[in-house]
PDB file of C-alpha atoms in Angstrom:
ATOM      1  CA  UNK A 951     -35.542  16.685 -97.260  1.00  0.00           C
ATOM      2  CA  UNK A 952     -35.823  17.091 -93.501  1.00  0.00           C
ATOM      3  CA  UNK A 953     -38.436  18.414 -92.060  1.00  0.00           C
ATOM      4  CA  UNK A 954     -41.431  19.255 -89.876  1.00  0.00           C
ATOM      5  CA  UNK A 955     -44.572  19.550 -92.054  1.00  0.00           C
ATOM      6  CA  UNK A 956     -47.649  21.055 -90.662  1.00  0.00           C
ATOM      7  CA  UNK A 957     -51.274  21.137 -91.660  1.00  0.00           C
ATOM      8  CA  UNK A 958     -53.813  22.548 -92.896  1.00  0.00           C
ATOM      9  CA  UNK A 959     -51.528  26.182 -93.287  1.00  0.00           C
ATOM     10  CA  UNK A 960     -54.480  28.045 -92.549  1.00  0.00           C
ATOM     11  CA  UNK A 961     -58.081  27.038 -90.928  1.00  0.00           C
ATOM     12  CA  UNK A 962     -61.278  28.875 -89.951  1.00  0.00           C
ATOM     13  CA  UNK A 963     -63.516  27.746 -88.312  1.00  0.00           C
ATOM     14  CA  UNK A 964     -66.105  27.897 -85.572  1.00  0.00           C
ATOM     15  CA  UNK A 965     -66.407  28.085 -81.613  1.00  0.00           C
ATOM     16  CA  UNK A 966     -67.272  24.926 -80.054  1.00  0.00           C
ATOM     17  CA  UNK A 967     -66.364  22.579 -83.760  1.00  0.00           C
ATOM     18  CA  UNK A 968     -63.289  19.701 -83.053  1.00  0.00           C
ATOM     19  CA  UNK A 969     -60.831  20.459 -84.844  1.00  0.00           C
ATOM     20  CA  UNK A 970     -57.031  18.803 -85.253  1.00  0.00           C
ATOM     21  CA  UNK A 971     -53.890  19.889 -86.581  1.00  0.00           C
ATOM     22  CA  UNK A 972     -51.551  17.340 -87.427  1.00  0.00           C
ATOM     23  CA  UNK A 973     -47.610  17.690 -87.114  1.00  0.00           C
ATOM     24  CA  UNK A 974     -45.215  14.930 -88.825  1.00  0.00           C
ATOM     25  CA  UNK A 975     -41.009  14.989 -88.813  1.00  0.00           C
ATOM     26  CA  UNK A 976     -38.942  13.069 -91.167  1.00  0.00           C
ATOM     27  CA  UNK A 977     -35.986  13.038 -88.567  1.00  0.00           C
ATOM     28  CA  UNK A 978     -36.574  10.053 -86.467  1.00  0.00           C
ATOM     29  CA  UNK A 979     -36.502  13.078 -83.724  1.00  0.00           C
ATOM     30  CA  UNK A 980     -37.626  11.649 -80.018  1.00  0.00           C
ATOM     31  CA  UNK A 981     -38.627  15.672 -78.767  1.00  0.00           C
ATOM     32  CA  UNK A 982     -41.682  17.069 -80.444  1.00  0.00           C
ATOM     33  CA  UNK A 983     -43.555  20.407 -79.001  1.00  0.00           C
ATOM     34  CA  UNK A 984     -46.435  22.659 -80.053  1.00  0.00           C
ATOM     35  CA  UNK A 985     -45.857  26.159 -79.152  1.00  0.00           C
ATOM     36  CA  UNK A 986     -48.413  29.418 -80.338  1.00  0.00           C
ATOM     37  CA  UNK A 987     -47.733  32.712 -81.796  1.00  0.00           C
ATOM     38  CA  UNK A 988     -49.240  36.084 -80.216  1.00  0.00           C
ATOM     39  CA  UNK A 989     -48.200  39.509 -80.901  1.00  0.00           C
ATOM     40  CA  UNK A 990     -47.025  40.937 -78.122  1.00  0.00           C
ATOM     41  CA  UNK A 991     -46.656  37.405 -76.394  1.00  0.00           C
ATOM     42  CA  UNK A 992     -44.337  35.670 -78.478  1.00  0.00           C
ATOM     43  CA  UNK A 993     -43.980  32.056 -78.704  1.00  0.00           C
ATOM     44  CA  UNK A 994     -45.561  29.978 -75.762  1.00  0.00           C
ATOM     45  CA  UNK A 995     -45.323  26.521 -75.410  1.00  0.00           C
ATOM     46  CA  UNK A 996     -48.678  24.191 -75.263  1.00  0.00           C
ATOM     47  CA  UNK A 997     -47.636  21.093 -75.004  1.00  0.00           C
ATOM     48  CA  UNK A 998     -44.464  18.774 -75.318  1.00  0.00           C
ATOM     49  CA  UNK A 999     -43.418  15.247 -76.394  1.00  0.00           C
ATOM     50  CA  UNK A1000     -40.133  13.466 -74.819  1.00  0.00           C
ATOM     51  CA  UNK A1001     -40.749  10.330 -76.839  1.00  0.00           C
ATOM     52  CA  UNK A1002     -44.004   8.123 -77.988  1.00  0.00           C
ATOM     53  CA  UNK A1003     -46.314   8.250 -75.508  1.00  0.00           C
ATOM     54  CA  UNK A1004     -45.258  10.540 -73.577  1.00  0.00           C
ATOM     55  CA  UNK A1005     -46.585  14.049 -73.128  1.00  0.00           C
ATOM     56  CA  UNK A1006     -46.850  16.678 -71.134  1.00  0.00           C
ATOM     57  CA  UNK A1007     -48.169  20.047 -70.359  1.00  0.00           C
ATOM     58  CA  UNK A1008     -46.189  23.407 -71.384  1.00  0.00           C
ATOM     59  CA  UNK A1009     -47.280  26.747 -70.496  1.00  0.00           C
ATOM     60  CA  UNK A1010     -50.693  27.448 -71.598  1.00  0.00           C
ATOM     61  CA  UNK A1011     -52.245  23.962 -71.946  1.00  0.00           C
ATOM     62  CA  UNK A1012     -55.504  24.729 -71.492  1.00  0.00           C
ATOM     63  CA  UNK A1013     -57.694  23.874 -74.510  1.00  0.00           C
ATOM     64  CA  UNK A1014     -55.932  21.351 -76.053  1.00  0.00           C
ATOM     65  CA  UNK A1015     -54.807  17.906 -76.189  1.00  0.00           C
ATOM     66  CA  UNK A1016     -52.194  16.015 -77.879  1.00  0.00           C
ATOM     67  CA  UNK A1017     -51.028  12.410 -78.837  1.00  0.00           C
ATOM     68  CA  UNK A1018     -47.869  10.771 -79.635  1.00  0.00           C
ATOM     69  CA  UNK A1019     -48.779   7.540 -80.660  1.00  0.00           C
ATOM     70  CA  UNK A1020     -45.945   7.139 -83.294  1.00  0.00           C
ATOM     71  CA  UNK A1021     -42.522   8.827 -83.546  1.00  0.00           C
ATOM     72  CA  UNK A1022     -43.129  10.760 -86.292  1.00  0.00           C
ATOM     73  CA  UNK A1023     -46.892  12.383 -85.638  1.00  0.00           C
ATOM     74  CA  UNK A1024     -47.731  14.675 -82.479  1.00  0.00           C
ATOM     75  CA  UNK A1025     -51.321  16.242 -83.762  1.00  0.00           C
ATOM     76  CA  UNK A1026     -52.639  18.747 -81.825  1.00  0.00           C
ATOM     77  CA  UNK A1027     -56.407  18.771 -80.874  1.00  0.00           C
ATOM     78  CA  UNK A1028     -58.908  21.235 -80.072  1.00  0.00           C
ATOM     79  CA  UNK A1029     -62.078  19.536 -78.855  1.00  0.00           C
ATOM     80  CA  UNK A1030     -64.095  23.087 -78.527  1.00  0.00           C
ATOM     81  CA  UNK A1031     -62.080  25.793 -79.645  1.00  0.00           C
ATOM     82  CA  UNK A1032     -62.701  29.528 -78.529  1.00  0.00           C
ATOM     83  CA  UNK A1033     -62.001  32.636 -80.358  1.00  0.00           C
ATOM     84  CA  UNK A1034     -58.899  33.230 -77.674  1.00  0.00           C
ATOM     85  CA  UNK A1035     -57.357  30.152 -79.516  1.00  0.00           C
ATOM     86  CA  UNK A1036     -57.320  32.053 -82.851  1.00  0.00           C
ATOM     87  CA  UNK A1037     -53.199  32.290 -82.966  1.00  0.00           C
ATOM     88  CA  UNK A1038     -50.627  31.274 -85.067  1.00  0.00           C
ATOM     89  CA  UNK A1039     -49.532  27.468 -84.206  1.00  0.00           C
ATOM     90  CA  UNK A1040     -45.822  26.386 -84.361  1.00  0.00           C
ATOM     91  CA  UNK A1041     -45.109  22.499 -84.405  1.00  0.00           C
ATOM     92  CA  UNK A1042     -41.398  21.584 -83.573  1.00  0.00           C
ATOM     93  CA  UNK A1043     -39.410  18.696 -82.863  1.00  0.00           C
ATOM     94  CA  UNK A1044     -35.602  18.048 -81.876  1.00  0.00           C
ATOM     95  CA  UNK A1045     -33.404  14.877 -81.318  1.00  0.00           C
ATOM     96  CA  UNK A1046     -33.965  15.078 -77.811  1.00  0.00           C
ATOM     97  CA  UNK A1047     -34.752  17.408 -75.164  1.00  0.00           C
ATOM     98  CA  UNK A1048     -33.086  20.956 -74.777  1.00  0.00           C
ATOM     99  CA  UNK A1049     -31.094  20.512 -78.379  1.00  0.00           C
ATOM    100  CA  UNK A1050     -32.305  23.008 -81.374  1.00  0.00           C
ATOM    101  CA  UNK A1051     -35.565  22.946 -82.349  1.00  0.00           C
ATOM    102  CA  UNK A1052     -36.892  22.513 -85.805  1.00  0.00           C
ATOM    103  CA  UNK A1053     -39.911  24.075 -86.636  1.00  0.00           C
ATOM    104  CA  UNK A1054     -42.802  23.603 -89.395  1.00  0.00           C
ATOM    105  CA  UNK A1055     -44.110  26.246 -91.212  1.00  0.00           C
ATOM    106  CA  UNK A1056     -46.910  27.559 -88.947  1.00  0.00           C
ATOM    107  CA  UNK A1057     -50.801  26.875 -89.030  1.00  0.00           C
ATOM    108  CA  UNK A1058     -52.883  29.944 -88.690  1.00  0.00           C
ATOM    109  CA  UNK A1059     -56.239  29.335 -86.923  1.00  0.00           C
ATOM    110  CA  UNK A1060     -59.411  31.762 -86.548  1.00  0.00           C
ATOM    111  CA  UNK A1061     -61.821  30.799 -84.596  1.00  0.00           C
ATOM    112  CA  UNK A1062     -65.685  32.435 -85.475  1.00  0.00           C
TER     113      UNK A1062
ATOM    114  CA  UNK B 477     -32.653  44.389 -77.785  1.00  0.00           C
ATOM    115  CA  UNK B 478     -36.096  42.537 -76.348  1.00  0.00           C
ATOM    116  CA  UNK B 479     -38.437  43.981 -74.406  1.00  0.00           C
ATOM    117  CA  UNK B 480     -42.651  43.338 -73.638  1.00  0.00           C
ATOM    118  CA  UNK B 481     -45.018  44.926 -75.594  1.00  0.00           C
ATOM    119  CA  UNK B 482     -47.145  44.644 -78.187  1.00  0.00           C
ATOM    120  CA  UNK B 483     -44.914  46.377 -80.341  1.00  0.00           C
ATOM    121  CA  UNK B 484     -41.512  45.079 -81.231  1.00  0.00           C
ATOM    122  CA  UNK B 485     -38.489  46.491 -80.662  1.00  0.00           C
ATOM    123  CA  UNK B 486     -37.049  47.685 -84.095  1.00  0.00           C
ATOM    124  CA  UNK B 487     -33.253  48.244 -85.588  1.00  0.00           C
ATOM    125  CA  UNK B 488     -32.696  49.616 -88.502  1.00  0.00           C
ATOM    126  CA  UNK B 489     -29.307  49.375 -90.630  1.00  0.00           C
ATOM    127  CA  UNK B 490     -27.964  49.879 -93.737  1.00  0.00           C
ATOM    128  CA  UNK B 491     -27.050  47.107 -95.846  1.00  0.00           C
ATOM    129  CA  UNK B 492     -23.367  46.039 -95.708  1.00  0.00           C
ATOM    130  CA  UNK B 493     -23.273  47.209 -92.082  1.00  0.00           C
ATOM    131  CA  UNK B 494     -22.594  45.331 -88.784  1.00  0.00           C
ATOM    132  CA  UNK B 495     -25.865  44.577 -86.808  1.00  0.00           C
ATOM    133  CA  UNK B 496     -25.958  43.424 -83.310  1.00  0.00           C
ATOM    134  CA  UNK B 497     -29.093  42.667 -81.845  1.00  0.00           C
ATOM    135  CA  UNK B 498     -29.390  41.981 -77.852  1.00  0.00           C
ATOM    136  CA  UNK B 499     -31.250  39.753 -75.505  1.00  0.00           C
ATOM    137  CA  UNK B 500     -31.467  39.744 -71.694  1.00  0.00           C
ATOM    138  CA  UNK B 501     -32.383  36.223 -70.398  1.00  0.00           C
ATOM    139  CA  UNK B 502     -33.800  35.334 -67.194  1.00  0.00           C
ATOM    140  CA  UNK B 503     -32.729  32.226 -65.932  1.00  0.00           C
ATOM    141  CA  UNK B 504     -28.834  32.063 -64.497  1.00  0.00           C
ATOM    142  CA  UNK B 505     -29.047  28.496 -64.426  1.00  0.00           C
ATOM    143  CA  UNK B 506     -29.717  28.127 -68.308  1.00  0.00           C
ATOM    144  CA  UNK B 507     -27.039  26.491 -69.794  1.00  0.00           C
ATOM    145  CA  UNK B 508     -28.192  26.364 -73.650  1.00  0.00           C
ATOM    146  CA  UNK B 509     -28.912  29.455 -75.925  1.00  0.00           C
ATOM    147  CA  UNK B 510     -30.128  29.665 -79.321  1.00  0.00           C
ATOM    148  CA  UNK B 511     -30.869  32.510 -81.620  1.00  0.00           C
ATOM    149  CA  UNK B 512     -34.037  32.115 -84.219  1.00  0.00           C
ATOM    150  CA  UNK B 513     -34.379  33.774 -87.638  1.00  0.00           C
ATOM    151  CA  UNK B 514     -38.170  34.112 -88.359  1.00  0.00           C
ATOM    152  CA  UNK B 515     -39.014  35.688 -91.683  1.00  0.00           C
ATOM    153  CA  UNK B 516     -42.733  36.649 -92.444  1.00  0.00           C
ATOM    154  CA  UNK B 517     -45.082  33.890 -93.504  1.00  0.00           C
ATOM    155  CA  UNK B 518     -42.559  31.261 -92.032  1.00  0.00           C
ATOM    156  CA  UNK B 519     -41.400  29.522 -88.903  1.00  0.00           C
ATOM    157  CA  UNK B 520     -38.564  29.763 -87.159  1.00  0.00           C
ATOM    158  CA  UNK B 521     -35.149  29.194 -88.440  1.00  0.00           C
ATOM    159  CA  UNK B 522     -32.138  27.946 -86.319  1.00  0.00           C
ATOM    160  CA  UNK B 523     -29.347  30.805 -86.548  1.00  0.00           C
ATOM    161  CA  UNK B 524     -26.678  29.316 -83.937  1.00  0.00           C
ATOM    162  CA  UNK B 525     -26.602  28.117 -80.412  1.00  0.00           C
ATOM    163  CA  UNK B 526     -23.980  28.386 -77.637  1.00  0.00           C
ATOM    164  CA  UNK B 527     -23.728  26.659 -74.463  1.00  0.00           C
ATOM    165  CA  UNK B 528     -22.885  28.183 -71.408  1.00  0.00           C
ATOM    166  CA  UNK B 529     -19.048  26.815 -71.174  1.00  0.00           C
ATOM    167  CA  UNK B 530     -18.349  29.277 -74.191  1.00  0.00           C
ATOM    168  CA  UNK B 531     -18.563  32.691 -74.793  1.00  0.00           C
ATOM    169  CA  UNK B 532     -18.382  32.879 -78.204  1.00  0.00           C
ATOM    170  CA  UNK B 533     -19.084  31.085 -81.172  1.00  0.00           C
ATOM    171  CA  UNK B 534     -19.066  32.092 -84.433  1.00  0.00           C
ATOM    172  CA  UNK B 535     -20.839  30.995 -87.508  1.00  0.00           C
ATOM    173  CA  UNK B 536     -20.934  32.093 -91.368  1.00  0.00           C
ATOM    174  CA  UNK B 537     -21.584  35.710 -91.198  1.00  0.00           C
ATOM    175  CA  UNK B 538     -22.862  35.524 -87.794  1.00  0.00           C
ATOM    176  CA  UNK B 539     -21.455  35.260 -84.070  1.00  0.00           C
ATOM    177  CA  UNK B 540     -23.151  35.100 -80.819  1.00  0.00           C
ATOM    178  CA  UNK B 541     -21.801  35.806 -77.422  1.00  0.00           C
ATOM    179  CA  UNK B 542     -22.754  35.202 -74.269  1.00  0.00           C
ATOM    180  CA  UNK B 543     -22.175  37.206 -70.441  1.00  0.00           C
ATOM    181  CA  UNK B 544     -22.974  34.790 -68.171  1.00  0.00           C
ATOM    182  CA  UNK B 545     -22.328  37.325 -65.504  1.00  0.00           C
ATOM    183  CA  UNK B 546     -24.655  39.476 -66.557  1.00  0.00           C
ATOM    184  CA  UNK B 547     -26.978  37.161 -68.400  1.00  0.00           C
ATOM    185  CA  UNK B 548     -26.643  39.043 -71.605  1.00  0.00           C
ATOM    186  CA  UNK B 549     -26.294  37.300 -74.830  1.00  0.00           C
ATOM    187  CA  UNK B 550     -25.967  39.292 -77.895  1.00  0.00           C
ATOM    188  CA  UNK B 551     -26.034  38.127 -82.382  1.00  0.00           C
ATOM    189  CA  UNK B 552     -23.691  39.761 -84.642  1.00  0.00           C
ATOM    190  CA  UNK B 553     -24.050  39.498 -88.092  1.00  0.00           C
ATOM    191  CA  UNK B 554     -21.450  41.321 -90.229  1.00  0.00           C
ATOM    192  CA  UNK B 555     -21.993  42.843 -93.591  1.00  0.00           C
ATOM    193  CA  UNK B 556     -25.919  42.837 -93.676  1.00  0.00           C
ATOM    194  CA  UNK B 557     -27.757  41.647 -96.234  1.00  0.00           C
ATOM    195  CA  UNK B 558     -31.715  42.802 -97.465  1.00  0.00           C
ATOM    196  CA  UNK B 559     -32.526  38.715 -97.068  1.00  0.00           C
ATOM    197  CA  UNK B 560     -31.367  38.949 -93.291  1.00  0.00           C
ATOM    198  CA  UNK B 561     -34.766  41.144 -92.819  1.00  0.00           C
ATOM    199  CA  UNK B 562     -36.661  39.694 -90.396  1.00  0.00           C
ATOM    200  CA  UNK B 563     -37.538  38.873 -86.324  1.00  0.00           C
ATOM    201  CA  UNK B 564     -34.884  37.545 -84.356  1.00  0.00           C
ATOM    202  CA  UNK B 565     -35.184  35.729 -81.450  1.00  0.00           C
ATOM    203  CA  UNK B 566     -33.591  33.981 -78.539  1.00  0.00           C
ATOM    204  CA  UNK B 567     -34.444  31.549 -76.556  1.00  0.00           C
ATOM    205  CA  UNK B 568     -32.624  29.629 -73.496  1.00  0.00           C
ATOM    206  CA  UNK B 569     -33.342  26.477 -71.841  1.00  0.00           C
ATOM    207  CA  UNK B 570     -35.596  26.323 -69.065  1.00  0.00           C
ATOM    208  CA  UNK B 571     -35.001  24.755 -65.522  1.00  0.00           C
ATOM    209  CA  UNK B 572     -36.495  21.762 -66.084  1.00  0.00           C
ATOM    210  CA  UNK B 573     -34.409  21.239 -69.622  1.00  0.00           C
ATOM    211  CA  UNK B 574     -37.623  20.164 -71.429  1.00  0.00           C
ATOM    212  CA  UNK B 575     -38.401  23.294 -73.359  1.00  0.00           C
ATOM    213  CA  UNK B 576     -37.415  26.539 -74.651  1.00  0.00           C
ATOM    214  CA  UNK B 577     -38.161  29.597 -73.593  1.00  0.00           C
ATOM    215  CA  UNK B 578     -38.192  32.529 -76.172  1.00  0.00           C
ATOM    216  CA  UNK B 579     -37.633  36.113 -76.059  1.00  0.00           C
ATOM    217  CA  UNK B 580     -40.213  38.659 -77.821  1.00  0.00           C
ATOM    218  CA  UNK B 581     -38.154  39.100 -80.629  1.00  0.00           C
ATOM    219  CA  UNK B 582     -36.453  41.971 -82.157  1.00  0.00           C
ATOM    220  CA  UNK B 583     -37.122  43.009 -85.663  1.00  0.00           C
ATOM    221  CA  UNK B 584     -34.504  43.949 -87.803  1.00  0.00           C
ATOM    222  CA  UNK B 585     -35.147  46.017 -91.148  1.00  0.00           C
ATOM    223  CA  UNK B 586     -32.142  46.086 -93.756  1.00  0.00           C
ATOM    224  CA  UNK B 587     -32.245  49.073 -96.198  1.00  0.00           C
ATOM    225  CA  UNK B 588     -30.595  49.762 -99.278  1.00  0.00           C
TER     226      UNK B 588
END
């Protein structure tokens, strides 16, 4: 079946503690983004993936890092996370850049 | 239709009527649309898309159309069912064609 799988689905956990959420696609898709989930906000974009190794910064970057070292993965890190990162995390990915996105089934972080 | 706020907007319909839900977008040189399905607990669903060099496009239940002249692009779904419950959203391309950017999100609520 095709899809984006995200995990863990739900994570708490404490200010300043590493933590990474991993993001894999079954699609062979070259586009892969992490957006989050406010209320009142809706969905922002944190950082985006054109193709293996290469990233780049979305709208609210700040806090967290990413990788694409294979097609497939895109994990998103938090090296010291706050209690403003407590969200609801989105990872997508698409055959390229500006087609539809396909997106996993959320991660919800607190942060302590 | 969309708005900001913590509180989204709401429409309310009886099932086996016509719903329409709204979006203004902000960008007149977007040239890719897409409307999102998100139920609760899940992530976002692809609906339909439309590019800007159509007006209309129809899908199973569901049509979207687009007024480029007044950036206005509006989902239709006919005969509404209890399992189309849920926050819609739409999203166009942004300038730089590497990401999407999303509307708040308009909840729709289907009763009996």
């Amino acid at each position: 079946e095709a899809q984006v799988t995200q995990n863990p689905r739900y994570l708490i956990t404490v200010t300043g503690k590493k933590l990474t959420v991993t993001c894999s696609q079954n699609m062979n898709h070259e586009y892969m983004s992490w957006y989050r989930q406010d209320p009142g906000l809706g969905l922002r974009q944190i950082y985006y993936s054109m193709n293996v190794e290469v990233t780049d910064k979305g709208d609210v970057p700040e806090g967290y890092k990413v990788s694409r070292k294979e097609k497939r993965n895109f994990p998103l890190i938090l090296e010291s996370p706050s209690p403003n990162q407590t969200s609801l995390y989105f990872c997508a990915s698409s055959p390229r850049a500006n087609e539809k996105l396909f997106f996993g089934s959320g991660t919800q972080l607190s942060v302590l | 239709g969309e708005s900001v706020g913590l509180h989204l907007p709401t429409l309310s319909v009886q099932e086996g009527d016509n719903s329409i839900i709204n979006c203004a977008y902000s960008n007149s040189a977007s040239d890719y649309f897409i409307w999102y399905k998100q139920e609760s607990g899940k992530g976002p669903q692809f609906i339909i898309d439309i590019r800007s060099n159509m007006d209309k496009r129809q899908g199973q239940r569901v049509t979207v159309l687009l007024n480029k002249t007044v950036k206005h692009l509006s989902l239709q779904i006919a005969a509404t069912q209890p399992g189309d419950s849920a926050v819609y959203f739409c999203a166009e391309n942004k300038n730089s064609g590497y990401a999407l950017n999303f509307g708040k999100g308009t909840s729709l609520l289907v009763t009996p």
